[in-house]
Short mmCIF file of C-alpha atoms in Angstrom, two decimals:
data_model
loop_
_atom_site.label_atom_id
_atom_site.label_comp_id
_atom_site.label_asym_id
_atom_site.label_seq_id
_atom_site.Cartn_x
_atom_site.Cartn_y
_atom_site.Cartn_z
CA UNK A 239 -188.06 -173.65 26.32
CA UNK A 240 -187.78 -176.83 24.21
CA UNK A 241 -187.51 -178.92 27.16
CA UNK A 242 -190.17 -177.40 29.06
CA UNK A 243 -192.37 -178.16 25.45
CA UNK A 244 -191.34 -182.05 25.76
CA UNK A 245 -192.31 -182.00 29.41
CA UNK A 246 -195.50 -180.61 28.75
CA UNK A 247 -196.25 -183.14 26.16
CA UNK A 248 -195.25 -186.43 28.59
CA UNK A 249 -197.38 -185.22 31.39
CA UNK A 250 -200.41 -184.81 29.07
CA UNK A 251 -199.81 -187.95 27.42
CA UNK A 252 -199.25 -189.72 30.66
CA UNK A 253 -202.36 -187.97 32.34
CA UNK A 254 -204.64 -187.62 29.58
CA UNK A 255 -208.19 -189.84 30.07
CA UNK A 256 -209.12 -192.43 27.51
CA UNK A 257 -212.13 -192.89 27.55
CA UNK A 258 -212.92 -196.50 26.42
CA UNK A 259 -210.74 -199.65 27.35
CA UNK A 260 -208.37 -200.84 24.39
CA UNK A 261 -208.88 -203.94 23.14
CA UNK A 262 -207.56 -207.07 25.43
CA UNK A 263 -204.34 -208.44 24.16
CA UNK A 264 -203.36 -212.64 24.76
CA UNK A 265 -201.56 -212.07 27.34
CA UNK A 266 -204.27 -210.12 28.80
CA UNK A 267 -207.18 -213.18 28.11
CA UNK A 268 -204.81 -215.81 29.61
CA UNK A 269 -204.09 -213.71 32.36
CA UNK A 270 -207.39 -213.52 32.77
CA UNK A 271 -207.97 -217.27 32.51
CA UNK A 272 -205.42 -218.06 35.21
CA UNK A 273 -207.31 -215.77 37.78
CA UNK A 274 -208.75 -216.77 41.05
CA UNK A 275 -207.73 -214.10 43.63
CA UNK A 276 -208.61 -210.36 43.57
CA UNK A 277 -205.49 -208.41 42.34
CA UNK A 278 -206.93 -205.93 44.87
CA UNK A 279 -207.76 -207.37 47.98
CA UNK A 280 -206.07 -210.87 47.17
CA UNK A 281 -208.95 -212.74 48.06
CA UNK A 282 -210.87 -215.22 46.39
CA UNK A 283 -212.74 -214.40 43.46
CA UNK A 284 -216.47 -215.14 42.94
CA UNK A 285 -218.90 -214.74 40.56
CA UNK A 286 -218.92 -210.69 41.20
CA UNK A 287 -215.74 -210.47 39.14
CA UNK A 288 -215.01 -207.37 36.94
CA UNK A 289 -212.62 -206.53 34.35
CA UNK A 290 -210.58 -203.69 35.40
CA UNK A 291 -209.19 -201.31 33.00
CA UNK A 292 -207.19 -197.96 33.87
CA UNK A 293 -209.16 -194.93 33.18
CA UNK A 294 -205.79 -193.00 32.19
CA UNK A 295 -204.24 -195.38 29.69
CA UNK A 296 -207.13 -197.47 28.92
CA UNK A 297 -204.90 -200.94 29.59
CA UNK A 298 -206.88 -203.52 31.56
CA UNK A 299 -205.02 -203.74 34.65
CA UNK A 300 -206.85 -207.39 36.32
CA UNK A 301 -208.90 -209.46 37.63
CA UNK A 302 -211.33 -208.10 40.55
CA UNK A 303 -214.44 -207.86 42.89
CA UNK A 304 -216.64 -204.91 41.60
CA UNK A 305 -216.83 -203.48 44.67
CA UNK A 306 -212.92 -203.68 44.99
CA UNK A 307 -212.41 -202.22 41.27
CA UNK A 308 -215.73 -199.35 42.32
CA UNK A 309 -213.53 -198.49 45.02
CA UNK A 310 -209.70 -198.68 44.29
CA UNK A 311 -207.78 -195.57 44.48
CA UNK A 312 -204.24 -195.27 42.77
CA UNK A 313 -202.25 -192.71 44.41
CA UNK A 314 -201.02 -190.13 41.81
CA UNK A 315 -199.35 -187.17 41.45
CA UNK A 316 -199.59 -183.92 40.19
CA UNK A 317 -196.32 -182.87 38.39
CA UNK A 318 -194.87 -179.76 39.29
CA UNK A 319 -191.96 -177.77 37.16
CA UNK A 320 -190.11 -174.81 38.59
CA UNK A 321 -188.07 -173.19 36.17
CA UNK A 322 -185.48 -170.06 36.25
CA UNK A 323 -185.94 -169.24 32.50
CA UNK A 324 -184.58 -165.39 32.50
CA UNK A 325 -186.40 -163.01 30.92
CA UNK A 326 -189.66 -164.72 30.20
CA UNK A 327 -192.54 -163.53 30.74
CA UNK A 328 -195.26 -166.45 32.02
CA UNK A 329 -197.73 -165.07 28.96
CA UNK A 330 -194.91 -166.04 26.54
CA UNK A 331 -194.24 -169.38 28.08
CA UNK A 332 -197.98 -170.41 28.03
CA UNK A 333 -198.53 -169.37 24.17
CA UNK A 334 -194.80 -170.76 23.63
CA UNK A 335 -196.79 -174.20 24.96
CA UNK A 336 -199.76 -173.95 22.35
CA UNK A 337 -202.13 -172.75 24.97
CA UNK A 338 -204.30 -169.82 25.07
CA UNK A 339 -204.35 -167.67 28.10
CA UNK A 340 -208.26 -168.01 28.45
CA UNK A 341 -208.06 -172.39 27.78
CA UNK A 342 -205.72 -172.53 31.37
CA UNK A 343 -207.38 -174.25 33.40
CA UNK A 344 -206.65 -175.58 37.30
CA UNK A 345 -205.76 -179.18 37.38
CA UNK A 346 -208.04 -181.34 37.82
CA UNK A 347 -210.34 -179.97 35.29
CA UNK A 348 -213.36 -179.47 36.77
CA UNK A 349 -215.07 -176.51 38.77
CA UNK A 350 -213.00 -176.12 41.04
CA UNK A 351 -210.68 -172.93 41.83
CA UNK A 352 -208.91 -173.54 44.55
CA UNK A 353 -206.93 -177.04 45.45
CA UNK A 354 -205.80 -178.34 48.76
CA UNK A 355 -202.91 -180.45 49.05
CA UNK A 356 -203.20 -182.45 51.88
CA UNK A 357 -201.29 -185.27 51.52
CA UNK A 358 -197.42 -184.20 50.82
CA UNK A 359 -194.80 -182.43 48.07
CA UNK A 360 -192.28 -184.38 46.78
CA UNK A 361 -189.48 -182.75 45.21
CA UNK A 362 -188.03 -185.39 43.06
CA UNK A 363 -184.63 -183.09 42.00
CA UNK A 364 -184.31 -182.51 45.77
CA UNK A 365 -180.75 -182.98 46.04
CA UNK A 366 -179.34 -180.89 43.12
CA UNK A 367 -181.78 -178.34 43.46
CA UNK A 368 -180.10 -177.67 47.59
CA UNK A 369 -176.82 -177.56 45.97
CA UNK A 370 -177.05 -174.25 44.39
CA UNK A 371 -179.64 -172.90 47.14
CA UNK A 372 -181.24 -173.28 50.52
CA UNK A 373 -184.90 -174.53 50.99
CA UNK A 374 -186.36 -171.21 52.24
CA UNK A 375 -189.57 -171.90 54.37
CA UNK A 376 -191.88 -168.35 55.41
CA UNK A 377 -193.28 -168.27 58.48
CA UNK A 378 -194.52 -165.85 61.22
CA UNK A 379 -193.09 -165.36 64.13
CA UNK A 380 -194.93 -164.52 67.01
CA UNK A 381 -193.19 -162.38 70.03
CA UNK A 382 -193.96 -161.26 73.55
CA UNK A 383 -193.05 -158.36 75.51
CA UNK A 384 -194.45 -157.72 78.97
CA UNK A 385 -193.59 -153.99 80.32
CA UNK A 386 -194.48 -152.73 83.95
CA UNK A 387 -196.27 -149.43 84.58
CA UNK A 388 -196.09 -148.46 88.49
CA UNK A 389 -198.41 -147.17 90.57
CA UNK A 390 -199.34 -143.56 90.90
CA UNK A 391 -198.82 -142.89 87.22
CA UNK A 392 -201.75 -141.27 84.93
CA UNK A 393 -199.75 -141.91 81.87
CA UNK A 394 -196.67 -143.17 80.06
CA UNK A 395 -194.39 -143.47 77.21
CA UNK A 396 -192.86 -146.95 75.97
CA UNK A 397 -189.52 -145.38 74.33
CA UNK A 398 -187.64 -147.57 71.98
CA UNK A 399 -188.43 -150.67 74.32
CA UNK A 400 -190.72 -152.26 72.26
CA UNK A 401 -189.03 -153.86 69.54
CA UNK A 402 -186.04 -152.09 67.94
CA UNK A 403 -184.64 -153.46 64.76
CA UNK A 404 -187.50 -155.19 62.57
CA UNK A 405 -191.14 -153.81 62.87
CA UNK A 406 -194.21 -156.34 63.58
CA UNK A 407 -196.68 -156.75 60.73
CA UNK A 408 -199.19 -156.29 63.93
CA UNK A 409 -199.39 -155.78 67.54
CA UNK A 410 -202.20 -156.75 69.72
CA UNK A 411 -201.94 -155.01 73.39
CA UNK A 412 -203.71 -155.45 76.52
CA UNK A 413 -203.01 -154.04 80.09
CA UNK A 414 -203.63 -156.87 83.45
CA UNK A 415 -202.99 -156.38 87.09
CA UNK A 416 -199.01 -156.94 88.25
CA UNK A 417 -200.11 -159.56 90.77
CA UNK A 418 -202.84 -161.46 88.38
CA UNK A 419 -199.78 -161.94 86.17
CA UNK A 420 -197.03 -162.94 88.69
CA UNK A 421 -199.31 -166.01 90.09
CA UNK A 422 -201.84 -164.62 92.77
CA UNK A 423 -204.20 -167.31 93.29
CA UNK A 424 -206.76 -164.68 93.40
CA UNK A 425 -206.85 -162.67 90.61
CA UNK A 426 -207.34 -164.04 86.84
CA UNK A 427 -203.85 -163.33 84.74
CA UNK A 428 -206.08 -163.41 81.61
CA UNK A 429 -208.73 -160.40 82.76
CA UNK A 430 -207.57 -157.00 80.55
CA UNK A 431 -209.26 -154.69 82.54
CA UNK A 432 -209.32 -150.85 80.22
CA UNK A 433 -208.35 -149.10 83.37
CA UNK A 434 -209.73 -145.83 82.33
CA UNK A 435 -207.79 -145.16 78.98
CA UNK A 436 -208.04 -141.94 77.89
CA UNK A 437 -205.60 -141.61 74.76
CA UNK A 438 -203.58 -144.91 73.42
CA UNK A 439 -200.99 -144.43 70.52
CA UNK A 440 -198.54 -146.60 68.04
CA UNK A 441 -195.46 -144.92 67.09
CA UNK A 442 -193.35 -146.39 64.18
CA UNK A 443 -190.54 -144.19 63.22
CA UNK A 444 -191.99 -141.28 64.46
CA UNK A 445 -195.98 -141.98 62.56
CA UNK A 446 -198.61 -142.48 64.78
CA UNK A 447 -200.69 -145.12 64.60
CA UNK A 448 -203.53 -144.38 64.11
CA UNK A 449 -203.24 -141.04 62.59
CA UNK A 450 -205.12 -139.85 65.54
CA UNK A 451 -204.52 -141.20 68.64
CA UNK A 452 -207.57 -143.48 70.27
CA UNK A 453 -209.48 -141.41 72.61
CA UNK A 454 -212.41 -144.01 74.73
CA UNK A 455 -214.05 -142.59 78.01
CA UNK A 456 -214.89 -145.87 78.99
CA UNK A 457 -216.72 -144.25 82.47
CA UNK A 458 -219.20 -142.91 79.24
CA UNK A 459 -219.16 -145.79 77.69
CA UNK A 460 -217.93 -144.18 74.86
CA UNK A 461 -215.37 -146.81 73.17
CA UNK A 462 -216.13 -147.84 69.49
CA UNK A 463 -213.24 -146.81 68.04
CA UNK A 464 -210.88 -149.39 70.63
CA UNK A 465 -213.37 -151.95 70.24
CA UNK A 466 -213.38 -151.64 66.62
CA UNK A 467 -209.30 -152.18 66.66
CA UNK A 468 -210.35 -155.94 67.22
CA UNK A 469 -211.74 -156.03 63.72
CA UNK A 470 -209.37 -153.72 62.15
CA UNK A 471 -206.19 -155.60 63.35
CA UNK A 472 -207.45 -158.89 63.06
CA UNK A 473 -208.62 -158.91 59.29
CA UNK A 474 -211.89 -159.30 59.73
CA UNK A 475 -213.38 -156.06 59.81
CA UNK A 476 -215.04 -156.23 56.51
CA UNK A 477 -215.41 -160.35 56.66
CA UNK A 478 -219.19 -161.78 57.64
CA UNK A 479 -217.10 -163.12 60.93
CA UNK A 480 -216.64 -162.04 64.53
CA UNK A 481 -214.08 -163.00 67.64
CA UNK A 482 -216.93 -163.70 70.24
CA UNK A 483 -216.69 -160.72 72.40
CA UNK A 484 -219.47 -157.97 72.48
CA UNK A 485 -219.16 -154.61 72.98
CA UNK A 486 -220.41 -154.80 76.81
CA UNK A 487 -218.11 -157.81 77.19
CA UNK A 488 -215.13 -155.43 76.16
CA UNK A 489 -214.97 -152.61 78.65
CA UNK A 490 -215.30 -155.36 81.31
CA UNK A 491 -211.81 -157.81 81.24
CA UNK A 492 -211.64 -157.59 77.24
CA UNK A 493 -209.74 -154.79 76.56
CA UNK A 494 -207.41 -155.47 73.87
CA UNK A 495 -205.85 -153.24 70.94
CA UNK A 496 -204.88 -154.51 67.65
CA UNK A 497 -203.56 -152.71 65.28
CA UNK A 498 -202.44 -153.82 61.71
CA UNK A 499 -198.94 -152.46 60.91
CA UNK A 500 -199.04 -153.44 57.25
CA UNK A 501 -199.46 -150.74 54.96
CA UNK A 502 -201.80 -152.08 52.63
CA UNK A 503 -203.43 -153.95 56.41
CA UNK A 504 -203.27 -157.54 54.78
CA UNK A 505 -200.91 -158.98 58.20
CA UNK A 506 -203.80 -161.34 58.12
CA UNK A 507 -203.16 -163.02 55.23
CA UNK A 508 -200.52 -165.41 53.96
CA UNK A 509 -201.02 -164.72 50.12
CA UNK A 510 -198.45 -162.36 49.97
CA UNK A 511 -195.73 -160.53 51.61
CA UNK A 512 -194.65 -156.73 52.53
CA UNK A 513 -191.15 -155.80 52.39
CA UNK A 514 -189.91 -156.18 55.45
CA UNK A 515 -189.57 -152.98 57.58
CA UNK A 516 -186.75 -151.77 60.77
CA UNK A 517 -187.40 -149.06 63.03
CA UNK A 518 -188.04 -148.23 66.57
CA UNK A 519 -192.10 -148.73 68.04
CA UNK A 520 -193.15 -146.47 70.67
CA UNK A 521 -196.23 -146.67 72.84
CA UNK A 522 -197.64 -144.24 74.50
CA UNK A 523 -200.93 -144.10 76.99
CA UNK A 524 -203.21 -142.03 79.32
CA UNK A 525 -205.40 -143.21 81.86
CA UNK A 526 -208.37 -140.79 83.37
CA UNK A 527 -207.38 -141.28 86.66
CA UNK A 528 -203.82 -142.21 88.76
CA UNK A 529 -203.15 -146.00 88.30
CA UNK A 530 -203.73 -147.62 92.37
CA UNK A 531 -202.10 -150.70 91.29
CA UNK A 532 -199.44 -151.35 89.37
CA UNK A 533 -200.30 -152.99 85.92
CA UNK A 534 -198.08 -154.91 83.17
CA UNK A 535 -199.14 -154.16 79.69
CA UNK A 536 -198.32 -157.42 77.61
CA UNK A 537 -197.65 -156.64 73.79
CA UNK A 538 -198.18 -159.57 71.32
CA UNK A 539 -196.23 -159.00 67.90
CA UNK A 540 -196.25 -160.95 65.05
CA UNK A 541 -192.91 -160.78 62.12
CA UNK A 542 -192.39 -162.68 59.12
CA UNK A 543 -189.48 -164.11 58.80
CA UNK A 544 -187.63 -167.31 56.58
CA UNK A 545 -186.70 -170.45 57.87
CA UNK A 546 -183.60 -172.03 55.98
CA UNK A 547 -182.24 -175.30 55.27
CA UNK A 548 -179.08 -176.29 53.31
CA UNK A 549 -177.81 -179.36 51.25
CA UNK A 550 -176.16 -180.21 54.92
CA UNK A 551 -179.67 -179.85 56.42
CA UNK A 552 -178.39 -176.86 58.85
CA UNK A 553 -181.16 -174.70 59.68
CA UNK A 554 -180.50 -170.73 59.42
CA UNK A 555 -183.51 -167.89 60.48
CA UNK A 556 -183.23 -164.40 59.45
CA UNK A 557 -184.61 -162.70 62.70
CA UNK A 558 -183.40 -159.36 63.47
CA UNK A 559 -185.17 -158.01 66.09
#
């Protein structure tokens, strides 16, 4: 905790602002006597010449244009501890630090509540820090099954073909004609046709997803419920956003089911993670009428899973499925 004190104190003495330039020293006036180039541009000076001072430290830095000194940008950084204190409680440390939980504020100070960083993370300790652990990088991991269903069939059940071993955080599913997906030049391999679903069902372990099963007539244009899987299982069912494809649009070569898998439905975003899950998915459909060509039913799945790297810069994943 002491340390961690003493680190606080150099970065706010280092990155505190000062608000008026201290005075110049001698070394500072004949430097500034001996001028006749921009210390910025390293061009010649004229009589548009400014006294440059550091905002941060308040030490007059050179000689320069105005427009040069107006626009001059030193690259800085924003210094970032990661500790492993046990047993402390970030409250503690923050009060340890002579701050109060309500004076915190983002860095920079200003308005802001939410900072980008675009540019890159250095880890300075690199090195040492790889010794005694692996660089562990999250991702998702995006699968693709594609299962045939014959012709002559008016339903079926998917059993334990899906994805055995670790469960998607969400499936998206959409049924297109066998020869539109093996290459005819005919026939578009990206039409999802609805091919008269009656009933569509997730299984996970046993649970049905949903808790009732999806029931469209799509010859009575009666299919809310499917269409409204498109907001449901892409996060953006209760988001001022949509995905471009109307309700009329969907019964006609749109017909895709998402379904969130999550349990508190946040697979859509990458603030935090759900433990991860493994079981068996099963998939089971009914169509109104005998199928009179043979169809594929392509299921998109999405995991998340860790990319490692050690000290020897050997890359590890954990996938299970």
């Amino acid at each position: 905790m002491n340390r961690l004190c003493e680190d606080v104190k150099t970065i706010v003495k280092k990155n505190s602002f000062q608000k008026c330039p201290v005075p110049l020293t001698d070394e500072d006036k004949i430097k500034i006597s001996n001028s006749n180039i921009c210390y910025i541009c390293e061009t010649e000076l004229n009589e548009d010449l400014f006294y440059d001072f550091d905002w941060h430290t308040g030490s007059f830095r050179g000689v320069a244009h105005q427009v040069c000194s107006s626009k001059y940008r030193i690259p800085r950084h924003i210094p970032i501890f990661l500790h492993n204190l046990s047993h402390y409680d970030a409250h503690f440390i923050v009060h340890a630090l002579n701050f109060d939980d309500d004076k915190v504020e983002v860095i920079p100070q200003n308005k802001e509540r939410y900072i980008s960083f675009s540019k890159q993370l250095t880890i300075n300790n690199q090195p040492k820090v790889l010794a005694s652990t692996t660089a562990k990088y999250p991702i998702t991991r995006a699968e693709v099954k594609v299962l045939t269903i014959p012709l002559g069939v008016q339903g079926k059940t998917l059993d334990n073909i899906l994805f055995l071993g670790q469960v998607p955080k969400r499936c998206i599913i959409g049924f297109v004609n066998n020869s539109a997906f093996n290459g005819s030049l005919t026939k578009n391999p990206f039409t999802f046709e609805n091919y008269g679903i009656k009933s569509f069902s997730l299984y996970i372990d046993g649970q049905q997803i949903p808790s009732k099963a999806l029931q469209p007539s799509f010859d009575n244009n009666i299919f809310t419920s499917a269409y409204h899987t498109l907001f449901s299982g892409t996060g953006i069912h209760f988001l001022n956003e949509g995905n471009a494809i109307s309700r009329e649009q969907y019964a006609k070569g749109y017909c895709l089911l998402a379904f969130d898998l999550t349990p508190d439905l946040s697979a859509n975003s990458s603030a935090h993670w759900n433990l991860i899950k493994h079981g068996s998915v099963r998939l089971e459909v009914r169509f109104e009428y005998s199928l009179t060509q043979t169809i594929n039913c392509i299921v998109y799945a999405e995991f998340d899973n860790i990319i490692e790297i050690d000290k020897n810069r050997n890359v590890s994943v954990d996938y299970s499925s």
